[in-house]
Amino acid sequence: MATETKQTSEPDGVLRLGGPGLAAEPTGDIHEIETDHLEVSMGPQHPSTHGVLRLKVKLDGEWVTEVQPEIGYLHRGVEKIAENRTYFQFLTITDRLDYVAAMACNAAYAVAVEKLAGLTVPPRAELCRVIVQELDRIASHLVSVGTYGLDLGATSPFIYAFRDRETILDLLEMVCGARLTYSYIRVGGVARDLPEGEWRTRFRQFLDEFPPMLDEQDTLLSENEIFLLRTRGVGVLPPEVAVNYGTSGPVLRGSGVAYDVRRSKPYGLYPQLDFNVVTRPTGDCLARYQVRVEEMRQSVKILRQCDQLLDEIPPGEVLAKGARGVKPAAGEAYASVESPRGEMGVYLISDGSNKPYRLKWRSPSFVNLSVLSAIGRGWKVADLVAIIGSIDPVFGDVDR
Amino acid sequence: MSTELPDSPEEAKPADDIFGLYGLEDLLGEGVEVSVPPVGDPVVTIAREKLLEACRFFKEEQGFDYLILVSGVDRGDHLESVIHLGKADAPNIVILKTAVPYDDPHVPSVTPLWQGANWHERESFDLMGIIYDGHPDLRRILLFPEWDEYPHPLRKEFRLPSLEGKYTVE
Amino acid sequence: MNLPITLTGIVEGALAPLGLQGLTPLVVYLLDALIILLLLIMPVVTILIWLLRKMLGFIQRRLGPMRVGPFGVLQTIADAVKLFHKEDLFPANADRVVFALAPFLVFVPAVLVYVVIPFGQGDGFVTKDLSVGLVYLTAVTSISAIGIITAGWSSDNKWSLLGGLRSAAQLVSYELPMTLALLGPPLMAGTLSLSGIVAAQQSVWFVVPQALGFLIYFIAALAEIAHLPFDLPEAESELVAGYNVEYSGMRFGLFFLGEFANSFTICLVATVLFLGGWHLPFLGGLPLTSWQTGLATVATMALLGGGIWYLNWRRAGWTSATRWHWLGYVSAAILAAIVLVAGLVGFISVVITLVKTSLLVFVLMWLRGTLPRVRVDQLMSFGWKALVPLGLVNFLALAFQAATGIPTGWVLNLLFFVFVGWLLLFAWRKRWAYSAVS
């Protein structure tokens, strides 16, 4: 099986990528029979399009000759909503963007407003932010990895992933009362301090129990020969193309580019924490999967340091002064955080009132998904499913 | 390309020099203005005729290979196309702004330079109504084609239906 | 069967006053088939589907069906009843006749296979012991391929068309290695009758001299019934539901039941052809009386059930799952004991066959719980490049052995066992570890 990526530069300078199917030239007598390409609409009601993605797919037998993503089925116009709400009010809307990792959305928005308004976040609040963000990152990657198994036909890893996610959701529920739309990270800090007592015990218990459970679940996929056959060398995204498309997160790091906002544009408490930026050189579906799994281990590493810091940084103020009725001076700011899917940025323009003049959301899923039409061609239908799963878009975030 | 990042947090702090942005003014002459606001990143204001040239300068000379964002802003009296450029291996960000008049909302597309601009520009076209010349496939991306009879929703002339009861789609 | 009142006697008695004695064999035959179908196969399939779902649930750390009946035993019946209530939809552009017929083409062969299967020792447990039973078996199982292809084609849906095309390629390709592997047992037994093949395994099960053949048969049969690593025709995450995407109501239910019935069928055929049917391990060669056989059955079941229960208990603690498992094995053992007291050796042989079959079904569920799906080209290359040559070599070796007496088949199997051992060792050492790279 040819695994190398066919890559040709067309006269218009557009880089064309794709799988081995693109090189399949019709030869022999059988191809003299006139055949039509089959055009199918994959989604928006399709089990493995992760929501409401619609793909216009052109098929030559099992080969995908063209794939065109059609998005917008979940568009709610949050950028317009932002212009009609105060800075404080808009926070709850951010939960609805990347609903699998709402903490990252909260954080991206909060960081941007703080940068614009010049607010300083209390150290205890920074610590709380890191803890909930990393917990949420693990939960989000678990969803991604679990459903990836489902995309490839393995049902069990999904259930095992959701077992661990449940523990995290319980922890986050104890923190902020919500399991999906947290609104915990606020502009200028967090809503309240982390609970003491039982939460702490369960948090530590989770840190001890999770790594072996992750190994157990990972064994089901990454030591499975069929899984490796299905993912290795499939959907290769070369690093220069990944950068050119502006992808981020595991998609970019799976191509070997060590771009992680937590390191590249440090924010919050991350400069003080010790963790590795996980990369894989190959750029295929397997690499993206492995980056996610390894990032969960790195998150546990961060959380262990945070567990110590919880004792070192005394409880105290968790919300900056004047954060509730924040009214930034006229100006603009771009700030980003590393969401589980990549660089989640907010470009915020203020005209001096208590409402944003313009808010632009740079959603990682949106950017990552735009690669699909380039790398999805020339593979089998089954590979296309594997590639979508490895890109891991969340449609609340893509369509906004 | 370099994919190495410093592993220790101390080295990863953003550098505060602006990587020869001031050289840009000499290179391009009229129509390019550089400002460094107290909050945020350096802003380069460019006339739209020079935009593509400037972008090529940033990409090829300055190494801004990572396109973060292309967005449109309704400034009240004109539109503005804003490009955030970054680097995959350094924390620098530069913001390129191009003023676009309402009656002639054309601006050159940067998709030939950064493929990632493709969807951003389609979105900006869809929601803000800026037309990107040279874009390979400029269609609506988030809204449905029937939206043509309504204004572009992110322009300030478009008020939310919930606020005024207007622009409801039957 | 040594029942005091025979079926033939009753039927003859009932028909004699009407002067229809001539019809007796026909009526007895029909009644026989009906009794076996309704009293043996249907309950067994129902309970097995339930067991499958319980096992799958257990692998996936959930409870499986719990609501209908005790521990959800009646869930399958409830599903069937629900599906009967659903509207029977026909797509506007479907080929109506073919569309309506296709589910039956899938389900009926799955049941027809049971006609020749000897469930137990004696004539009473096989509906019709054909002298060409194996030929009948391969012929009938091939029919369901037509059902799947026509279902995919007639729905006028692109996804189901793709599913149908996939199944056409897959089922035809894997028919070949499956048939090649099935040719092994008759070569050793010297008969095509399934009862004869089981009887020939009294001393040695055919899985020992034909381990390679057994493996080829099992893998090819998995592909033939589109079970999990090879379930491409209905690949849910790729083709939505493949060939049955447009089906609703009981027509869909027939596909669903046919699928489970097929899983049961291939395990049953494997038991009969390779695992010695109703023969107990190591005891087959000894002249045992019925009560000794029964005792051995009860002991085996108790040991097996107790062992599984103990492992569960060690892993999961005292949960509802371990509780019901224990009860299940106890009741099964009690049932077996009752049968033993009744002294019905035939029923015991049925129990043995079914226990072996359910062990194989467990393997099937295990695969379903752990394996992802292969891709079309990988499936095809595996079938044509690995299974077909292996099947040919296996068949030639066995045929040579049968014709000349030179033990080429045994040599091949020895090589196979060595290979498997080496593979296990290699896999254990290598562990395909990727997580070490950071």
JSON list of C-alpha atoms in Angstrom, two decimals, chain A residues 27 56 82 93 97 99 127 163 242 252-253 268-269 291 310 314 316 328 352 362 373 394 399:
[
{"chain": "A", "resi": 27, "resn": "THR", "atom": "CA", "xyz": [-5.65, 1.36, -17.20]},
{"chain": "A", "resi": 56, "resn": "LYS", "atom": "CA", "xyz": [-19.91, 16.99, -0.47]},
{"chain": "A", "resi": 82, "resn": "ALA", "atom": "CA", "xyz": [-21.21, 39.86, 21.72]},
{"chain": "A", "resi": 93, "resn": "ILE", "atom": "CA", "xyz": [-22.21, 32.58, 25.59]},
{"chain": "A", "resi": 97, "resn": "LEU", "atom": "CA", "xyz": [-18.78, 27.63, 21.45]},
{"chain": "A", "resi": 99, "resn": "TYR", "atom": "CA", "xyz": [-18.97, 22.85, 24.27]},
{"chain": "A", "resi": 127, "resn": "LEU", "atom": "CA", "xyz": [-3.92, 28.50, 39.68]},
{"chain": "A", "resi": 163, "resn": "ARG", "atom": "CA", "xyz": [-15.72, 6.39, 32.32]},
{"chain": "A", "resi": 242, "resn": "ALA", "atom": "CA", "xyz": [-0.02, 22.52, 8.36]},
{"chain": "A", "resi": 252, "resn": "LEU", "atom": "CA", "xyz": [-0.23, 20.85, 13.95]},
{"chain": "A", "resi": 253, "resn": "ARG", "atom": "CA", "xyz": [1.82, 19.08, 16.59]},
{"chain": "A", "resi": 268, "resn": "GLY", "atom": "CA", "xyz": [-1.35, 32.64, 33.06]},
{"chain": "A", "resi": 269, "resn": "LEU", "atom": "CA", "xyz": [0.64, 30.32, 35.23]},
{"chain": "A", "resi": 291, "resn": "VAL", "atom": "CA", "xyz": [-0.39, 13.50, 20.46]},
{"chain": "A", "resi": 310, "resn": "LEU", "atom": "CA", "xyz": [-2.52, 24.60, 45.90]},
{"chain": "A", "resi": 314, "resn": "PRO", "atom": "CA", "xyz": [-2.77, 30.62, 49.98]},
{"chain": "A", "resi": 316, "resn": "GLY", "atom": "CA", "xyz": [-7.55, 34.56, 48.99]},
{"chain": "A", "resi": 328, "resn": "PRO", "atom": "CA", "xyz": [-11.98, 48.90, 28.89]},
{"chain": "A", "resi": 352, "resn": "GLY", "atom": "CA", "xyz": [-14.79, 52.60, 25.52]},
{"chain": "A", "resi": 362, "resn": "ARG", "atom": "CA", "xyz": [-10.47, 32.48, 16.18]},
{"chain": "A", "resi": 373, "resn": "SER", "atom": "CA", "xyz": [-10.54, 19.40, 1.54]},
{"chain": "A", "resi": 394, "resn": "VAL", "atom": "CA", "xyz": [-16.44, 20.58, 17.43]},
{"chain": "A", "resi": 399, "resn": "ASP", "atom": "CA", "xyz": [-19.93, 27.46, 13.18]}
]
